[in-house]
Tab-separated table of C-alpha atoms in Angstrom:
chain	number	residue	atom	x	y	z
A	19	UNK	CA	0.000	0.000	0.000
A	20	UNK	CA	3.108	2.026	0.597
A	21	UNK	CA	3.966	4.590	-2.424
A	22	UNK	CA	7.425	4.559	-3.878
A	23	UNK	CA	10.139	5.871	-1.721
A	24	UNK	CA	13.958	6.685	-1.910
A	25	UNK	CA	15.630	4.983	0.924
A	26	UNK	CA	18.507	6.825	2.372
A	27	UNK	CA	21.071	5.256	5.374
A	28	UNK	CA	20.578	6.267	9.047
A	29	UNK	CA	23.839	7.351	10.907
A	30	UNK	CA	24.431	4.346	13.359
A	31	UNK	CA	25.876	6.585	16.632
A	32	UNK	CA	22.952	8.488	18.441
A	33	UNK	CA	24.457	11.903	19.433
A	34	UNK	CA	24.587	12.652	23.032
A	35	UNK	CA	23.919	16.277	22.458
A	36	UNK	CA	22.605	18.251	19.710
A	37	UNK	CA	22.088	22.190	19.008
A	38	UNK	CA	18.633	21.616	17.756
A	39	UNK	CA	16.650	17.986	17.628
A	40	UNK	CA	14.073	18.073	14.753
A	41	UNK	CA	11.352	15.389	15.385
A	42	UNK	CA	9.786	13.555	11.816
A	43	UNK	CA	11.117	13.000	8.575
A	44	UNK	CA	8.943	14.595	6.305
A	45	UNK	CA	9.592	17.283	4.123
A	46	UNK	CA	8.730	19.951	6.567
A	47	UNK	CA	11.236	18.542	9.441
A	48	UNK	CA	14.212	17.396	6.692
A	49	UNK	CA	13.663	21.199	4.887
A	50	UNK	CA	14.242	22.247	8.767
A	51	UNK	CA	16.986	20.346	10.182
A	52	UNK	CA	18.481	21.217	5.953
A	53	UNK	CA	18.178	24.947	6.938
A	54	UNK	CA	19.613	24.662	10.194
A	55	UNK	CA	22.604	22.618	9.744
A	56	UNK	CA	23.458	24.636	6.679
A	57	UNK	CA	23.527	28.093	9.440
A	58	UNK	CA	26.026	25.679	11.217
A	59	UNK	CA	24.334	24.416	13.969
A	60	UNK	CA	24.564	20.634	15.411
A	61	UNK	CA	21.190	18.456	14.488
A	62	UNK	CA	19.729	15.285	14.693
A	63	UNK	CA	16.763	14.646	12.821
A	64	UNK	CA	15.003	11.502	14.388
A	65	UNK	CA	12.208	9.612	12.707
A	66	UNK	CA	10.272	6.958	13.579
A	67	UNK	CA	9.896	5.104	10.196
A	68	UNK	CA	11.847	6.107	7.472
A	69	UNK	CA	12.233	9.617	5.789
A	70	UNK	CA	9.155	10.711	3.819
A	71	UNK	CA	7.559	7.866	4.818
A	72	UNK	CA	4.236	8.874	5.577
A	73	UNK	CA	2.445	12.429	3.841
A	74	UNK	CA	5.360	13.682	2.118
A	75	UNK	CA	5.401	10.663	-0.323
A	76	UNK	CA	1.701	10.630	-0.551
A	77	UNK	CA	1.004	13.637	-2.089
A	78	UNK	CA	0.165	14.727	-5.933
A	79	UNK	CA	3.651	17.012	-5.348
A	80	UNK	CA	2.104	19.921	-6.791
A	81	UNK	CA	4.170	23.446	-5.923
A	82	UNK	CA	1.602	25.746	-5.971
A	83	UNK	CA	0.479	29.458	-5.500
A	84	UNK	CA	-2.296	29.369	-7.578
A	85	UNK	CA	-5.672	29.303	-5.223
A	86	UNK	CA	-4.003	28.827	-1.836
A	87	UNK	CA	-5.271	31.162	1.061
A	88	UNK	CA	-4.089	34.811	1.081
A	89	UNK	CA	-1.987	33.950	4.536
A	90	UNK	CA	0.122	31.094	2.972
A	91	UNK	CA	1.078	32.854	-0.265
A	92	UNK	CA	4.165	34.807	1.292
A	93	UNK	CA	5.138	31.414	2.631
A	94	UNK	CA	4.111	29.710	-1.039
A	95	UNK	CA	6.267	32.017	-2.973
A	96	UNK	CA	9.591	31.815	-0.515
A	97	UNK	CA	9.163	28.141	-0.893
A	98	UNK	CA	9.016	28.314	-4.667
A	99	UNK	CA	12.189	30.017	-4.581
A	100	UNK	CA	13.560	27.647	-2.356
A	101	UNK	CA	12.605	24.323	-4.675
A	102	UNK	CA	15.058	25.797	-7.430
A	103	UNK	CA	17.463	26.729	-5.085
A	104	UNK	CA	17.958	23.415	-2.694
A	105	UNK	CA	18.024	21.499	-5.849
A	106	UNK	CA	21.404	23.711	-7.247
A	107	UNK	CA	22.315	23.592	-3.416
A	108	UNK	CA	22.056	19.695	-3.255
A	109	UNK	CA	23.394	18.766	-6.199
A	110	UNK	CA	20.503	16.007	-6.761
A	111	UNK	CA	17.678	16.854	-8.706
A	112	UNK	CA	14.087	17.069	-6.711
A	113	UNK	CA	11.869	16.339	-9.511
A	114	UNK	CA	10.987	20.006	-9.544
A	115	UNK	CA	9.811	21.381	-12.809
A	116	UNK	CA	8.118	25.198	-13.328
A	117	UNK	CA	5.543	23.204	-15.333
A	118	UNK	CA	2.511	25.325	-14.933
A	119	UNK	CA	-0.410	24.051	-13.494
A	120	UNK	CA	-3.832	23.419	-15.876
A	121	UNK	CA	-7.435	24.189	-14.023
A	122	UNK	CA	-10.301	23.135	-16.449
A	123	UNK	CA	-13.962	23.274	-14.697
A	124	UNK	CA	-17.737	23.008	-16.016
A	125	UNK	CA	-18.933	24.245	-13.106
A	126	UNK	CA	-19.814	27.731	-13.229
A	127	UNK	CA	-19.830	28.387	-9.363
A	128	UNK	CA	-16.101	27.055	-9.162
A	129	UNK	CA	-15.386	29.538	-12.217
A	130	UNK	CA	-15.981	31.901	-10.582
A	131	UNK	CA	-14.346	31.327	-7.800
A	132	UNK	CA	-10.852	31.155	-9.601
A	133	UNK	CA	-11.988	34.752	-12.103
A	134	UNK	CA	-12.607	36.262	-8.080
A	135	UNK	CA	-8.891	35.079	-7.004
A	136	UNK	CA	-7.118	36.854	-9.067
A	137	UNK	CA	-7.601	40.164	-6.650
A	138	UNK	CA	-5.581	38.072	-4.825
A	139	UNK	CA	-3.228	36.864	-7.129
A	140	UNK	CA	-2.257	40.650	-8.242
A	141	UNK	CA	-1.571	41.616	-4.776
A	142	UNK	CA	1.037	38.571	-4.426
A	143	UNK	CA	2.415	39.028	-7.830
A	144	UNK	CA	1.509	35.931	-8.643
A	145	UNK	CA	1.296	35.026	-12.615
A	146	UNK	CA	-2.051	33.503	-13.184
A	147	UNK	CA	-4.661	33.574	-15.943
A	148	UNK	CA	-8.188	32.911	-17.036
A	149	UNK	CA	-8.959	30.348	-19.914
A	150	UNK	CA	-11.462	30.986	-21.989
A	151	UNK	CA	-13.699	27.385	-22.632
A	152	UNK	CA	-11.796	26.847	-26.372
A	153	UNK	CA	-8.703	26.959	-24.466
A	154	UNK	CA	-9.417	24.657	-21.182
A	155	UNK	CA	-10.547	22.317	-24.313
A	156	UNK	CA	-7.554	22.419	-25.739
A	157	UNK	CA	-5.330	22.659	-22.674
A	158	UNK	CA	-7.316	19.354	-21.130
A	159	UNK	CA	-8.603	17.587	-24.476
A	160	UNK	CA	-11.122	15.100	-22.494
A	161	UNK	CA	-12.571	12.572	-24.300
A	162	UNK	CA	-16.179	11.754	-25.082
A	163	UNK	CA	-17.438	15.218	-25.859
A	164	UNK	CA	-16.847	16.812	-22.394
A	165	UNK	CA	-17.357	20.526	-22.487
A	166	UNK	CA	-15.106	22.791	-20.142
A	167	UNK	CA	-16.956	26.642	-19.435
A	168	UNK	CA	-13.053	27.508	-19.098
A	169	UNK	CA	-10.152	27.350	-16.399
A	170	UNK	CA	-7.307	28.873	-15.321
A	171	UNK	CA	-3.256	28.468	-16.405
A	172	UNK	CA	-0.542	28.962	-13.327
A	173	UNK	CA	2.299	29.695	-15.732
A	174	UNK	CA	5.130	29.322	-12.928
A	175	UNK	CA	3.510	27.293	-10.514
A	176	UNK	CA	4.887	23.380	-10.608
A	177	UNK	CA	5.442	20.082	-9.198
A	178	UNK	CA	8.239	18.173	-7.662
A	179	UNK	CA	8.818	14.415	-7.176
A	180	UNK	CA	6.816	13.346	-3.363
A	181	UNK	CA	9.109	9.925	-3.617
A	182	UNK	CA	12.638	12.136	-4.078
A	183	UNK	CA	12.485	15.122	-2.346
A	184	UNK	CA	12.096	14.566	1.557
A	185	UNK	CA	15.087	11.933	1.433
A	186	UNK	CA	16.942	13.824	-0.800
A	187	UNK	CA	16.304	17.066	1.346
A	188	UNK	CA	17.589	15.127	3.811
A	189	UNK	CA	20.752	13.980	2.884
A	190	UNK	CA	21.319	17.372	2.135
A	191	UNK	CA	21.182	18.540	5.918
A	192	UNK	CA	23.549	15.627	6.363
A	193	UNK	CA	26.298	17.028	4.025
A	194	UNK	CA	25.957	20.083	6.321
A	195	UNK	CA	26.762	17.710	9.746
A	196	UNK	CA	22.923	16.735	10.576
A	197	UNK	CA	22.914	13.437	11.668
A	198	UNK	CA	20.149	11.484	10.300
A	199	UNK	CA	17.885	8.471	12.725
A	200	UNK	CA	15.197	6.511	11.683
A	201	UNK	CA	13.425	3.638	13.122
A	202	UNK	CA	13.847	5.879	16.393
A	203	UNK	CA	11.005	7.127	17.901
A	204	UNK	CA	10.817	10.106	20.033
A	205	UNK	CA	8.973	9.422	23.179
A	206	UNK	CA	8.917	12.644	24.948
A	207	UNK	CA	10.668	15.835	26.239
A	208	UNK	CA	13.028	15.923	29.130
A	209	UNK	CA	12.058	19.326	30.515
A	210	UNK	CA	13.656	21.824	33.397
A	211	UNK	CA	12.195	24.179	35.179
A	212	UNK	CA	9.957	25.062	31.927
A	213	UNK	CA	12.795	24.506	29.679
A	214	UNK	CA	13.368	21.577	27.202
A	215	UNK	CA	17.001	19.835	27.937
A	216	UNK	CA	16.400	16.940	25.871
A	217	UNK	CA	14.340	14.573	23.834
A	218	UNK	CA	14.007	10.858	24.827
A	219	UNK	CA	14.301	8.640	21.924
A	220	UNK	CA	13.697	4.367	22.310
A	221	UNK	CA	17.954	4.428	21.169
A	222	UNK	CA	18.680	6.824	24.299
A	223	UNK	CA	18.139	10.686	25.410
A	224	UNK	CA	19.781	13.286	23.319
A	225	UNK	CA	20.433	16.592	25.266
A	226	UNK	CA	19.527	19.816	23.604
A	227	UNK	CA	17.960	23.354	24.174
A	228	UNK	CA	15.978	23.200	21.027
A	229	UNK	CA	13.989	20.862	19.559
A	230	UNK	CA	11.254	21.621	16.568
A	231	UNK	CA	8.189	19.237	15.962
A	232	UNK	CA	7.378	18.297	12.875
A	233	UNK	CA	5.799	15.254	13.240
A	234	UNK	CA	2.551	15.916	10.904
A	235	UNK	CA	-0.347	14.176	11.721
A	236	UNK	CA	1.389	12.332	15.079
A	237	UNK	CA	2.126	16.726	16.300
A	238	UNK	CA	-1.263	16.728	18.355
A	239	UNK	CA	-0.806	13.397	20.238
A	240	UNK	CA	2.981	14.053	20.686
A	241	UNK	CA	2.617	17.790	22.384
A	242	UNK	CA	-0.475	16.519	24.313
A	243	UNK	CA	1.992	14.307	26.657
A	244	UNK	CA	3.594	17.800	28.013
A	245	UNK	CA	-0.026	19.489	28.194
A	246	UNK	CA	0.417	21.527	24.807
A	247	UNK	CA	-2.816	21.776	23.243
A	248	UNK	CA	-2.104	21.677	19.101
A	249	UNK	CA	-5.701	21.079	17.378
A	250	UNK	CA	-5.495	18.849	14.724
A	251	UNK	CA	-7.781	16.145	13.109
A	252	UNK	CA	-6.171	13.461	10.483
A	253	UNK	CA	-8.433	13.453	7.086
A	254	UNK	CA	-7.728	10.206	5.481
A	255	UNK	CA	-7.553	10.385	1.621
A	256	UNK	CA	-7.056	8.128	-1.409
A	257	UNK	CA	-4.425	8.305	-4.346
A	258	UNK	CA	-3.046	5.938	-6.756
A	259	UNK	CA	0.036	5.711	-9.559
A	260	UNK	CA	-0.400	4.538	-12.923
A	261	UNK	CA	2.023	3.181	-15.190
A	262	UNK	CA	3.701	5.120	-18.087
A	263	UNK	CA	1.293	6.448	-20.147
A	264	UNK	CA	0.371	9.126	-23.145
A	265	UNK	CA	1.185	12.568	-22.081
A	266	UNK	CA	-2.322	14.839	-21.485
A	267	UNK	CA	-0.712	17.585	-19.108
A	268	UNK	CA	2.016	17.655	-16.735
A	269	UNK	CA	-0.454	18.749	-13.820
A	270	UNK	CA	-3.838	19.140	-14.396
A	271	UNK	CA	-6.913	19.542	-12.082
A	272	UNK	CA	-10.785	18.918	-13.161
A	273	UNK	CA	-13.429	18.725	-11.299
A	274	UNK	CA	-13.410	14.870	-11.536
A	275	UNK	CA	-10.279	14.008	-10.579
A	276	UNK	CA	-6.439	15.810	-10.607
A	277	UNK	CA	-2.933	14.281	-12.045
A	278	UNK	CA	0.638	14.825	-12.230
A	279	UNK	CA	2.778	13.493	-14.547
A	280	UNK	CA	6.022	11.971	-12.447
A	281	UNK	CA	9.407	11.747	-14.277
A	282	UNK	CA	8.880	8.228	-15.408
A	283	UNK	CA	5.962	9.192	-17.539
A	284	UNK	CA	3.081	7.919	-15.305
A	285	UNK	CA	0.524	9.497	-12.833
A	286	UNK	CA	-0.443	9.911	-9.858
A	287	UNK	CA	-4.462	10.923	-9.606
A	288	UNK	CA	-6.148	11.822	-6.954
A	289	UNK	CA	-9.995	13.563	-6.432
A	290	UNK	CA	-9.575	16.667	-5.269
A	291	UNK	CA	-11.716	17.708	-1.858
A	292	UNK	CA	-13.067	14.308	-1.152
A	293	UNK	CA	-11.974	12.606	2.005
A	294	UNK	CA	-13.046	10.826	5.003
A	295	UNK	CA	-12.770	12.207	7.944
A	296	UNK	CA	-12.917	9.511	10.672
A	297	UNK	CA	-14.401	10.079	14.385
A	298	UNK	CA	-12.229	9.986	16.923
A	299	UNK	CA	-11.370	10.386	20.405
A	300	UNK	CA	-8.701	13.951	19.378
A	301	UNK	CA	-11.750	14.985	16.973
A	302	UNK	CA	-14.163	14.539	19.207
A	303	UNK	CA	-12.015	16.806	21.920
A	304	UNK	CA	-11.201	19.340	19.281
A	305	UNK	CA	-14.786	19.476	17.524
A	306	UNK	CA	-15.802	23.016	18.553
A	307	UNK	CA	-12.802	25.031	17.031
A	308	UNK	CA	-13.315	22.651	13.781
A	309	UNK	CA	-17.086	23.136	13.578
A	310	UNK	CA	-16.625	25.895	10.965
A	311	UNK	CA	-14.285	23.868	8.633
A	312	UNK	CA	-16.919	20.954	8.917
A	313	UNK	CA	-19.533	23.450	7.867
A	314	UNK	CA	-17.904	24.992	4.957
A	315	UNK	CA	-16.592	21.160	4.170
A	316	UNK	CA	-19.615	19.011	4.637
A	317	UNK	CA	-20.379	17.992	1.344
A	318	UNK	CA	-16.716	17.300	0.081
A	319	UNK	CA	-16.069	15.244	3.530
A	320	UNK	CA	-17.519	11.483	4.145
A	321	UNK	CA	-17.889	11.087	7.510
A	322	UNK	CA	-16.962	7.408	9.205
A	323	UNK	CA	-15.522	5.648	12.012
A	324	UNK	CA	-12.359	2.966	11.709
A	325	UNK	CA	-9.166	1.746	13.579
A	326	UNK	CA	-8.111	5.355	14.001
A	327	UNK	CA	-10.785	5.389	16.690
A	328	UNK	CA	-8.425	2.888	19.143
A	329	UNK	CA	-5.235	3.678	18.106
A	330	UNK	CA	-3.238	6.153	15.710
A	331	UNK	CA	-2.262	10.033	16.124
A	332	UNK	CA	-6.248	10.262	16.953
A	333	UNK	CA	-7.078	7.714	19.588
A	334	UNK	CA	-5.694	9.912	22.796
A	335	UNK	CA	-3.341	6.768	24.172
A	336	UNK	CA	-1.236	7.710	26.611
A	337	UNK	CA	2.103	6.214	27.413
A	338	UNK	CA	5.356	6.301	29.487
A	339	UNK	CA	9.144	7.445	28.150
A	340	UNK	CA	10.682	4.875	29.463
A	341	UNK	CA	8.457	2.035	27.178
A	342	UNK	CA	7.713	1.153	23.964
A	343	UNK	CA	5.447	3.883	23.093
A	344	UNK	CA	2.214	4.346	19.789
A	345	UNK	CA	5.499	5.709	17.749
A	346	UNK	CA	6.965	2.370	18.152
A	347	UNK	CA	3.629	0.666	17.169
A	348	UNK	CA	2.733	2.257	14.158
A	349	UNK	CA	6.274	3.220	12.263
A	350	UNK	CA	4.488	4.002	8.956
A	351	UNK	CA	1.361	5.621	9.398
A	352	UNK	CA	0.014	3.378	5.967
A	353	UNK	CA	-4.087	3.156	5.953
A	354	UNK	CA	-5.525	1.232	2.763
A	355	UNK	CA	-6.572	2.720	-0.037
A	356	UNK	CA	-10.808	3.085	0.047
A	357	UNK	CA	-11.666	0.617	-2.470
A	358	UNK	CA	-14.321	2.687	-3.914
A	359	UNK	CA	-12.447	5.843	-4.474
A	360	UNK	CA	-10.153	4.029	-6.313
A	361	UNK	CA	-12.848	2.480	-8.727
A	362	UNK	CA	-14.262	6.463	-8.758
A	363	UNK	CA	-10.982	7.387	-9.678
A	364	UNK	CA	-10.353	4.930	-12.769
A	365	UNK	CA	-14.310	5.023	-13.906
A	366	UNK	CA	-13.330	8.764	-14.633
A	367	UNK	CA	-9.920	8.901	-15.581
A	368	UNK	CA	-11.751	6.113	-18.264
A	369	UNK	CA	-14.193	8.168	-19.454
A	370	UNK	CA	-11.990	11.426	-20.159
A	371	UNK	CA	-8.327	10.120	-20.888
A	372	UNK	CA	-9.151	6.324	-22.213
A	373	UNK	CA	-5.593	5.743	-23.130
A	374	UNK	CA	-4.150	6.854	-19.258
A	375	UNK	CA	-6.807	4.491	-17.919
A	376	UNK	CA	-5.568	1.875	-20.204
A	377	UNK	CA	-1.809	1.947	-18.315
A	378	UNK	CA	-3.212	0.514	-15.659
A	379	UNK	CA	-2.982	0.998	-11.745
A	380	UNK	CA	0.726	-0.309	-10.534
A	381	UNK	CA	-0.060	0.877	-6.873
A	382	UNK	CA	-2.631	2.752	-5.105
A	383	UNK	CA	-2.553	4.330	-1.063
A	384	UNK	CA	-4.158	5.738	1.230
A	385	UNK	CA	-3.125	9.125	3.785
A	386	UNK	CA	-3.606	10.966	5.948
A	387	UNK	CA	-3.518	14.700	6.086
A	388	UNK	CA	-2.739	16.704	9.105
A	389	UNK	CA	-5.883	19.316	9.285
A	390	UNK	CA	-5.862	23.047	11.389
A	391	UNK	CA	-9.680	24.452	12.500
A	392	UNK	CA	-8.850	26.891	9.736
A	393	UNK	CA	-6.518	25.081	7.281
A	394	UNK	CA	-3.459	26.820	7.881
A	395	UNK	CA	-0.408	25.495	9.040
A	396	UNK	CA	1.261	25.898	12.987
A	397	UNK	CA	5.107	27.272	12.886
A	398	UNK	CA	5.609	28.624	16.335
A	399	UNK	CA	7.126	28.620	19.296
A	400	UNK	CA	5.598	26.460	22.049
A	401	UNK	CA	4.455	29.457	24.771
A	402	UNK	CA	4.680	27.167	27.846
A	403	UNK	CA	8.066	25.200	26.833
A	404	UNK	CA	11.091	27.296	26.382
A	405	UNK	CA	13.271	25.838	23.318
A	406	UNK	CA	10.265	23.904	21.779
A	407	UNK	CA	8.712	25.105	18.584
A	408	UNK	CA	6.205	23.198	16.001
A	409	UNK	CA	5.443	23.150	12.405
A	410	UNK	CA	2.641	21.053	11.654
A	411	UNK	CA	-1.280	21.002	10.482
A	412	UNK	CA	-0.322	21.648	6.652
A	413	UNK	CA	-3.661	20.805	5.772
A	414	UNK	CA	-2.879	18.879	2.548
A	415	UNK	CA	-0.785	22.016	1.223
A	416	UNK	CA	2.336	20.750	3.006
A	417	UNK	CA	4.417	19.509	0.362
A	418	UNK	CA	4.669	22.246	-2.153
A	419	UNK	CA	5.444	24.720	1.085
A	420	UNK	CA	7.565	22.429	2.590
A	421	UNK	CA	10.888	24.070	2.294
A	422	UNK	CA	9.272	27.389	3.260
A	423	UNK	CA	7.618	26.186	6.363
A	424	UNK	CA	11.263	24.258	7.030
A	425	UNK	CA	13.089	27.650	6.338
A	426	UNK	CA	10.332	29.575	8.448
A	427	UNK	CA	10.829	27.579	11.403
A	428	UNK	CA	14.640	27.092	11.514
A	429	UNK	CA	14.473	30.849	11.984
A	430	UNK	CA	12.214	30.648	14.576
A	431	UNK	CA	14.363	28.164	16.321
A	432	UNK	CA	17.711	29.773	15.533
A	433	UNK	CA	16.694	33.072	16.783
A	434	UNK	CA	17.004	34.640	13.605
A	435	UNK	CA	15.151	37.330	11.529
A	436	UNK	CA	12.162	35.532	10.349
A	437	UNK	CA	12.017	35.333	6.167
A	438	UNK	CA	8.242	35.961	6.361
A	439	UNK	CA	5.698	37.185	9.114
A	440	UNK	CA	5.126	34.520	11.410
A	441	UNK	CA	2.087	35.498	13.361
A	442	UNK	CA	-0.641	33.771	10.989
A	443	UNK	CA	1.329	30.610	11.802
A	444	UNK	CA	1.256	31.317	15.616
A	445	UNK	CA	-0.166	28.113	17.577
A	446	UNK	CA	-2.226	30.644	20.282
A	447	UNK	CA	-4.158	32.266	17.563
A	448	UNK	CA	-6.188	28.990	18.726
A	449	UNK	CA	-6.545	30.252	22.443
A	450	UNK	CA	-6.014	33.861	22.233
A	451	UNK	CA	-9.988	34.714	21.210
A	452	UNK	CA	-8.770	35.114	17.384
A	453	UNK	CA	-11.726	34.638	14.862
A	454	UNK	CA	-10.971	30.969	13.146
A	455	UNK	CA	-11.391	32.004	9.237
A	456	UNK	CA	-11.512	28.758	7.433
A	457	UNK	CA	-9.054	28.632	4.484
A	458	UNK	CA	-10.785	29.448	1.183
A	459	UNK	CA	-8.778	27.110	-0.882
């Protein structure tokens, strides 16, 4: 059920200290502990699993300012910069590619949606543009006489390669000094008078000052142990990769379904908005601050009950540092595939690109996505723990930002001017009275 990964090596010695201890592998925490070894501090970036393991290979990899939420755009563009530059930096290509992203809709609402965007796209400087319906047609040539209204071309927007670019990211902070652990849970904090002084691990403690979470959808469950309240609920959706195929776009969203062409020349497609959103004991705690996301998101989100319930990020286990802890139970955070998505899926795909359809399915997954009350993502300090910060809750847009959140947060954690203005990432704009405005896109 697992997507296609890169493996990379783990560094055998666990350090006894570190300057900073980033917690999860993704691309948000490698992006980090990349940043902050390359500003010459010690790190060791400790994951349970294996690197990219869980969201960040799970993803359609689209790197995108096109239609995201006014607050993440100044964190969008830095991290589009940042995809061109890491890859020069690294030396290993990323699968990035300014490809331009393809919207083609019949639905006049949606439309209209995109035409109203653009008031935001001008104040972000963002290069966008309307298709009329003779040019969605011939940007998206569907098959069997579907009829677009029109769409809407991202020129510089792009993609990048979910199975490459957390590892690779990774190994990257390593030629900087990071050290690099996986299969190694973190348990806990090992706190002093209000002050972290180091992270228990199942290998051993690792003394530090800093540490950054950036454990996606395990963030919640993992700051709940030291009474840090992060809300998050886990949204479980569906993807699957087909094999090589005819070339109909290099990214390309309809309302029926949305695919990205990967290097090898097949796609990953995905249906854009619908997920399952499973009840569970951390939803059921959090369910007033996410009662106006469930209100704007009823109709896109199935609502259902599964092993998330009893254990999982969601299921409010507690445990002890010095045993084997839910970290250590669940390395890979892998949920199946919903059979009848993935029928949806190829039923489509079928009737508008026949010859796509026709490559076949060579594997299919399921996810889960990391969700804020308002759909924007947590990179902040910790208030109540000096030296702890988190970066978490992307809410599905966490791989295109990635090295922007990453580069946000190892400022916040090296104490040094911050590249963009933090304070619509701040984790008390969920306690300080602030009025949750549910992302629009």
């Amino acid at each position: 059920m697992s997507p296609l990964i890169h493996h990379i090596s783990s560094d055998e010695t666990l350090p006894k200290s570190a300057d900073v201890v980033v917690i999860g592998g993704g691309i948000v925490g490698a992006s980090a502990a990349y940043f902050l070894a390359r500003r010459g501090l010690s790190v060791a970036l400790i994951e349970k699993g294996y690197v990219g393991c869980e969201q960040s290979s799970r993803n359609w990899g689209w790197c995108r300012r096109q239609n995201r939420d006014a607050r993440e755009l100044p964190l969008a563009n830095l991290a589009l910069r940042l995809w061109e530059e890491l890859t020069k930096e690294i030396g290993h290509d990323l699968g990035f590619r300014r490809c331009g992203l393809i919207y083609a809709t019949a639905d006049q609402t949606q439309l209209a949606e995109w035409d109203k965007w653009r008031e935001v796209a001008r104040r972000f400087d963002v290069n966008t543009r309307m298709l009329t319906a003779d040019e969605a047609a011939a940007a998206v040539p569907a098959a069997g006489g579907r009829k677009w209204l029109g769409g809407v071309h991202a020129a510089d927007d792009g993609k990048a390669e979910p199975w490459l670019a957390a590892p690779r990211i990774a190994e990257g902070a390593r030629m900087h000094g990071a050290t690099i652990h996986q299969n190694c849970a973190a348990r806990g904090l090992d706190t002093t008078n209000g002050q972290v002084t180091g992270v228990v691990t199942e290998k051993g403690l690792i003394r530090t000052s800093a540490v950054l979470c950036a454990a996606g959808a395990w963030a919640s469950a993992f700051l709940r142990m030291h009474a840090v309240s992060l809300p998050q609920a886990s949204v479980r959706q569906t993807a699957l990769r087909t094999g090589p195929a005819p070339d109909f776009g290099e990214a390309v969203y309809t309302s029926d379904f949305a695919m990205t062409r990967r290097l090898d020349g097949s796609y990953t497609i995905a249906v854009s908005g619908r997920a399952t959103l499973e009840i569970t004991p951390q939803g059921i705690r959090y369910v007033r601050p996410f009662l106006p996301m469930f209100i704007k998101r009823l109709k896109a989100v199935e609502i259902g009950i599964g092993r998330s319930f009893f254990e999982g990020p969601d299921s409010l286990r507690r445990w002890h540092l010095d045993r084997p802890t839910p970290f250590e139970r669940i390395r890979v955070l892998d949920p199946a595939p919903d059979k009848r998505m993935l029928a949806t899926i190829m039923t489509r795909v079928k009737a508008m690109f026949p010859t796509v359809a026709d490559a076949g399915v060579v594997s299919s997954w399921g996810g889960y996505i990391d969700s804020t009350p308002d759909a924007v993502p947590v990179i902040s300090p910790v208030d109540s723990i000096g030296g702890v910060f988190v970066a978490a809750g992307c809410s599905g847009h966490g791989f295109g930002a990635g090295p922007g959140i990453g580069h946000l947060a190892a400022d916040l954690v090296a104490g040094d001017a911050a590249s963009i203005n933090p304070t619509p990432f701040r984790l008390s704009r969920f306690t300080d009275r602030s009025k949750i405005k549910v992302g629009d896109f």
